[in-house]
Tab-separated table of C-alpha atoms in Angstrom:
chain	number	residue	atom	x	y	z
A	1	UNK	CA	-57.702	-23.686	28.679
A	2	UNK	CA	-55.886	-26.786	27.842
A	3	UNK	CA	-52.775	-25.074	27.297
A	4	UNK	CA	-53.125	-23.106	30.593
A	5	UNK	CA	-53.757	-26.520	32.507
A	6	UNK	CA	-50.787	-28.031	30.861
A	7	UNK	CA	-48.462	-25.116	31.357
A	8	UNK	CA	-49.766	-25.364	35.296
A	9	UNK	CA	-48.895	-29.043	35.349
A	10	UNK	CA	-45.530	-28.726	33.880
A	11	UNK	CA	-44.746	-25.425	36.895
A	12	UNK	CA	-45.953	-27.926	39.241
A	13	UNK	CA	-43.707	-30.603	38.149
A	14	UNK	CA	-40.377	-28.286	37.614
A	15	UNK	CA	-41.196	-26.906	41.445
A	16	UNK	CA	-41.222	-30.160	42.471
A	17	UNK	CA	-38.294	-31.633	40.644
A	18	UNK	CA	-36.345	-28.627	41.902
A	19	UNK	CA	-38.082	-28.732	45.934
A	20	UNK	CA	-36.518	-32.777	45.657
A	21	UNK	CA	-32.771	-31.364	44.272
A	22	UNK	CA	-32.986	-28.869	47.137
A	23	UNK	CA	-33.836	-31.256	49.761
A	24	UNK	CA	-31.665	-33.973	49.074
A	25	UNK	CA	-28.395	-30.859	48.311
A	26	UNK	CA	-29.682	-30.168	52.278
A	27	UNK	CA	-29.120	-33.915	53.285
A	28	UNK	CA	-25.749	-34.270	51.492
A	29	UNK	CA	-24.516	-30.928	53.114
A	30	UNK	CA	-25.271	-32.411	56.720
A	31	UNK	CA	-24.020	-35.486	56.416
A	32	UNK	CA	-20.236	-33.866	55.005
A	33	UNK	CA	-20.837	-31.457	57.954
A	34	UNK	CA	-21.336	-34.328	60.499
A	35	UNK	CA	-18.716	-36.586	59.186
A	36	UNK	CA	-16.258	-33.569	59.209
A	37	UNK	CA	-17.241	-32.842	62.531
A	38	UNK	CA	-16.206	-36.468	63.662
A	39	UNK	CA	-13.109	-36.463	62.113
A	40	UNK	CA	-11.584	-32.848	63.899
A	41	UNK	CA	-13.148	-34.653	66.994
A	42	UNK	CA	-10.495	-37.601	66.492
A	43	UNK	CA	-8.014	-34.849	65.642
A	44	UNK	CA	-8.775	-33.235	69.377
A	45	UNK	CA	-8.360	-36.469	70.802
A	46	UNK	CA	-5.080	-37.425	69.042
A	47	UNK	CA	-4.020	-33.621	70.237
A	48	UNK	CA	-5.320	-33.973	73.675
A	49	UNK	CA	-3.617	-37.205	74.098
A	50	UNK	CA	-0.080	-35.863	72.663
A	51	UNK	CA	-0.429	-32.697	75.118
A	52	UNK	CA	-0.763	-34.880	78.393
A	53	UNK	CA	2.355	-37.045	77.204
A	54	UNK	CA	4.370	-33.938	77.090
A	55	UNK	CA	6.038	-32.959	80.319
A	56	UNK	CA	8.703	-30.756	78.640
A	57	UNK	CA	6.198	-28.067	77.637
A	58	UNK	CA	5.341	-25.197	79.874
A	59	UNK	CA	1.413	-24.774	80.560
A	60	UNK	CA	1.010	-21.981	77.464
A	61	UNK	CA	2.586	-24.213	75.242
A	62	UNK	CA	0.385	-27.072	75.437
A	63	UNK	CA	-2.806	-24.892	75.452
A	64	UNK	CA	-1.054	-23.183	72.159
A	65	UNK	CA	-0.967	-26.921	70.773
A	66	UNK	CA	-4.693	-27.346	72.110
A	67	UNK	CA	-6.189	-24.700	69.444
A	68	UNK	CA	-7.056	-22.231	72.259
A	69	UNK	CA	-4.850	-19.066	70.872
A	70	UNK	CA	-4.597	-15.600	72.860
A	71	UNK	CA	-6.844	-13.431	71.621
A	72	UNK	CA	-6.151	-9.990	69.715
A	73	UNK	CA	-7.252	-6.734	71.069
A	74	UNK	CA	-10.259	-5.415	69.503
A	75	UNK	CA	-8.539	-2.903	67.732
A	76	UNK	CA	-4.633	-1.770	66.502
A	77	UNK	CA	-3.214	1.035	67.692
A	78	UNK	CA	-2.466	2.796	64.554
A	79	UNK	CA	-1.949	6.784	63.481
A	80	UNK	CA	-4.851	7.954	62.117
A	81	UNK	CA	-5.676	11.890	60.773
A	82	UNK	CA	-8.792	13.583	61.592
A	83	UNK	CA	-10.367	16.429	60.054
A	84	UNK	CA	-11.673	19.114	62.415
A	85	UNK	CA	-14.283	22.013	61.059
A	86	UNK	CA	-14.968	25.277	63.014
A	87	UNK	CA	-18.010	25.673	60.358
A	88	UNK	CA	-16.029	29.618	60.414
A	89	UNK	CA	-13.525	28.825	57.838
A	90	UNK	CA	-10.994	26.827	59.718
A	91	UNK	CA	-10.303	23.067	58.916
A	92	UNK	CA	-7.910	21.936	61.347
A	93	UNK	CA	-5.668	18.738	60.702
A	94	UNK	CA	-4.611	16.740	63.343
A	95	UNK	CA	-2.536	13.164	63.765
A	96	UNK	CA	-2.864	11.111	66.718
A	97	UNK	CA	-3.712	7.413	67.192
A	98	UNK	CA	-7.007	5.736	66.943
A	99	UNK	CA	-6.700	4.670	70.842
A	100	UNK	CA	-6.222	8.592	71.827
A	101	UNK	CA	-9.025	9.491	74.050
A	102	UNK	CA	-11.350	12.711	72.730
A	103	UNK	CA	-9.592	14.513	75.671
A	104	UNK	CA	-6.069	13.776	74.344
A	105	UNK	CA	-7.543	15.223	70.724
A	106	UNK	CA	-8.826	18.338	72.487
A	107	UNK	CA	-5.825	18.852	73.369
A	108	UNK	CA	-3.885	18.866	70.430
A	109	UNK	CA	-6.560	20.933	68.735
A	110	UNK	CA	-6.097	23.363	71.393
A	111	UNK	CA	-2.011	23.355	70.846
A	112	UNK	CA	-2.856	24.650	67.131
A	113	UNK	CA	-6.040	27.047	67.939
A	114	UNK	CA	-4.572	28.658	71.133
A	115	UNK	CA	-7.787	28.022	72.748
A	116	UNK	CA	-8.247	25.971	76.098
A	117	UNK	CA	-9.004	22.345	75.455
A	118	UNK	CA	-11.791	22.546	78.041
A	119	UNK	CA	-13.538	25.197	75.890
A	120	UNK	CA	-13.596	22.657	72.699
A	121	UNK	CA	-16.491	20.670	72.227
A	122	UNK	CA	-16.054	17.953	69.361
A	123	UNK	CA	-19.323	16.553	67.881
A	124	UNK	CA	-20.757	14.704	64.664
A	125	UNK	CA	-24.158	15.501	63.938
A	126	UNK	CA	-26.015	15.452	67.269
A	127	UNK	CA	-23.783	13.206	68.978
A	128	UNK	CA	-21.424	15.640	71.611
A	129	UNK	CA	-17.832	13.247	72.337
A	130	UNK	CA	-17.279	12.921	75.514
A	131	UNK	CA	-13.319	13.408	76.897
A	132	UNK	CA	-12.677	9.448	78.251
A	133	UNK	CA	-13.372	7.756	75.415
A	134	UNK	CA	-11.118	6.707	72.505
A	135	UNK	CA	-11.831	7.227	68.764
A	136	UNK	CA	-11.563	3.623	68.025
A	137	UNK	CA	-14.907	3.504	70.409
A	138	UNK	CA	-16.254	5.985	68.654
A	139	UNK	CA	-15.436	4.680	65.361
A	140	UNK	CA	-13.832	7.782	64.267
A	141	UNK	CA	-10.973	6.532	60.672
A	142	UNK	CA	-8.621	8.170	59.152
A	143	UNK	CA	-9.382	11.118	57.174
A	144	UNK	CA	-13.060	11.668	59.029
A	145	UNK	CA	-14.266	14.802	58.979
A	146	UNK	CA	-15.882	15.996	62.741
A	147	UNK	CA	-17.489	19.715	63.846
A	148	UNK	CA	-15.441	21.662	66.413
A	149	UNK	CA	-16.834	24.252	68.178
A	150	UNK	CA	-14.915	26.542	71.277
């Protein structure tokens, strides 16, 4: 019983030694957070300051110095290969890019099948593509493998 109790003691004292380290790790990290915080405010200021004393500058320029960047589209148009199985034997390869529209992939299925494009359905799973929406929506990468039926 003794040695129970003491063991007890000792977990008691180690949770609370290591409850203080966390605790005071928590303050440290907030104040380096606030103090950093401070200083890039003085850096905006200095920046914001320099931008209104340039005249020379066009209007993109200065908001270019100001941090404010254009943004990048969501995705890269890039060439991508998709896998296409007829679940009859057939695997059908076709390139296109990754903003291609389902439509624009029916159709260059149906340029190697012979078949209409408006015949092909393309699905994963349970989920039928629709024609106006891009793989990159979709999700579809390079080298995916998705069920074609006509």
């Amino acid at each position: 019983r003794d040695r129970d109790r003491d063991r007890d003691s000792n977990r008691d004292r180690n949770t609370r030694d290591r409850d203080r380290d966390r605790k005071e790790k928590r303050r440290k990290d907030k104040k380096d957070k606030k103090e950093k915080k401070s200083k890039n405010k003085d850096k905006d200021k200095d920046k914001t300051n320099d931008n209104e004393n340039v005249t020379d500058k066009t209007q993109d320029e200065q908001v270019n110095n100001g941090h404010i960047k254009n943004k990048k589209p969501a995705f890269r148009t890039e060439m991508i290969e998709v896998i296409l199985n007829d679940r009859l034997g057939k695997k059908i390869r076709v390139k296109c890019n990754n903003d291609d529209s389902i439509g624009d992939l029916k159709k260059l299925v149906a340029l190697q099948t012979g078949t209409r494009p408006e015949k092909i359905r393309i699905q994963k799973w349970y989920n039928v593509y629709k024609d106006h929406i891009s793989l990159a929506d979709y999700e579809i990468k390079d080298g995916m493998g998705l069920e074609l039926y006509y």
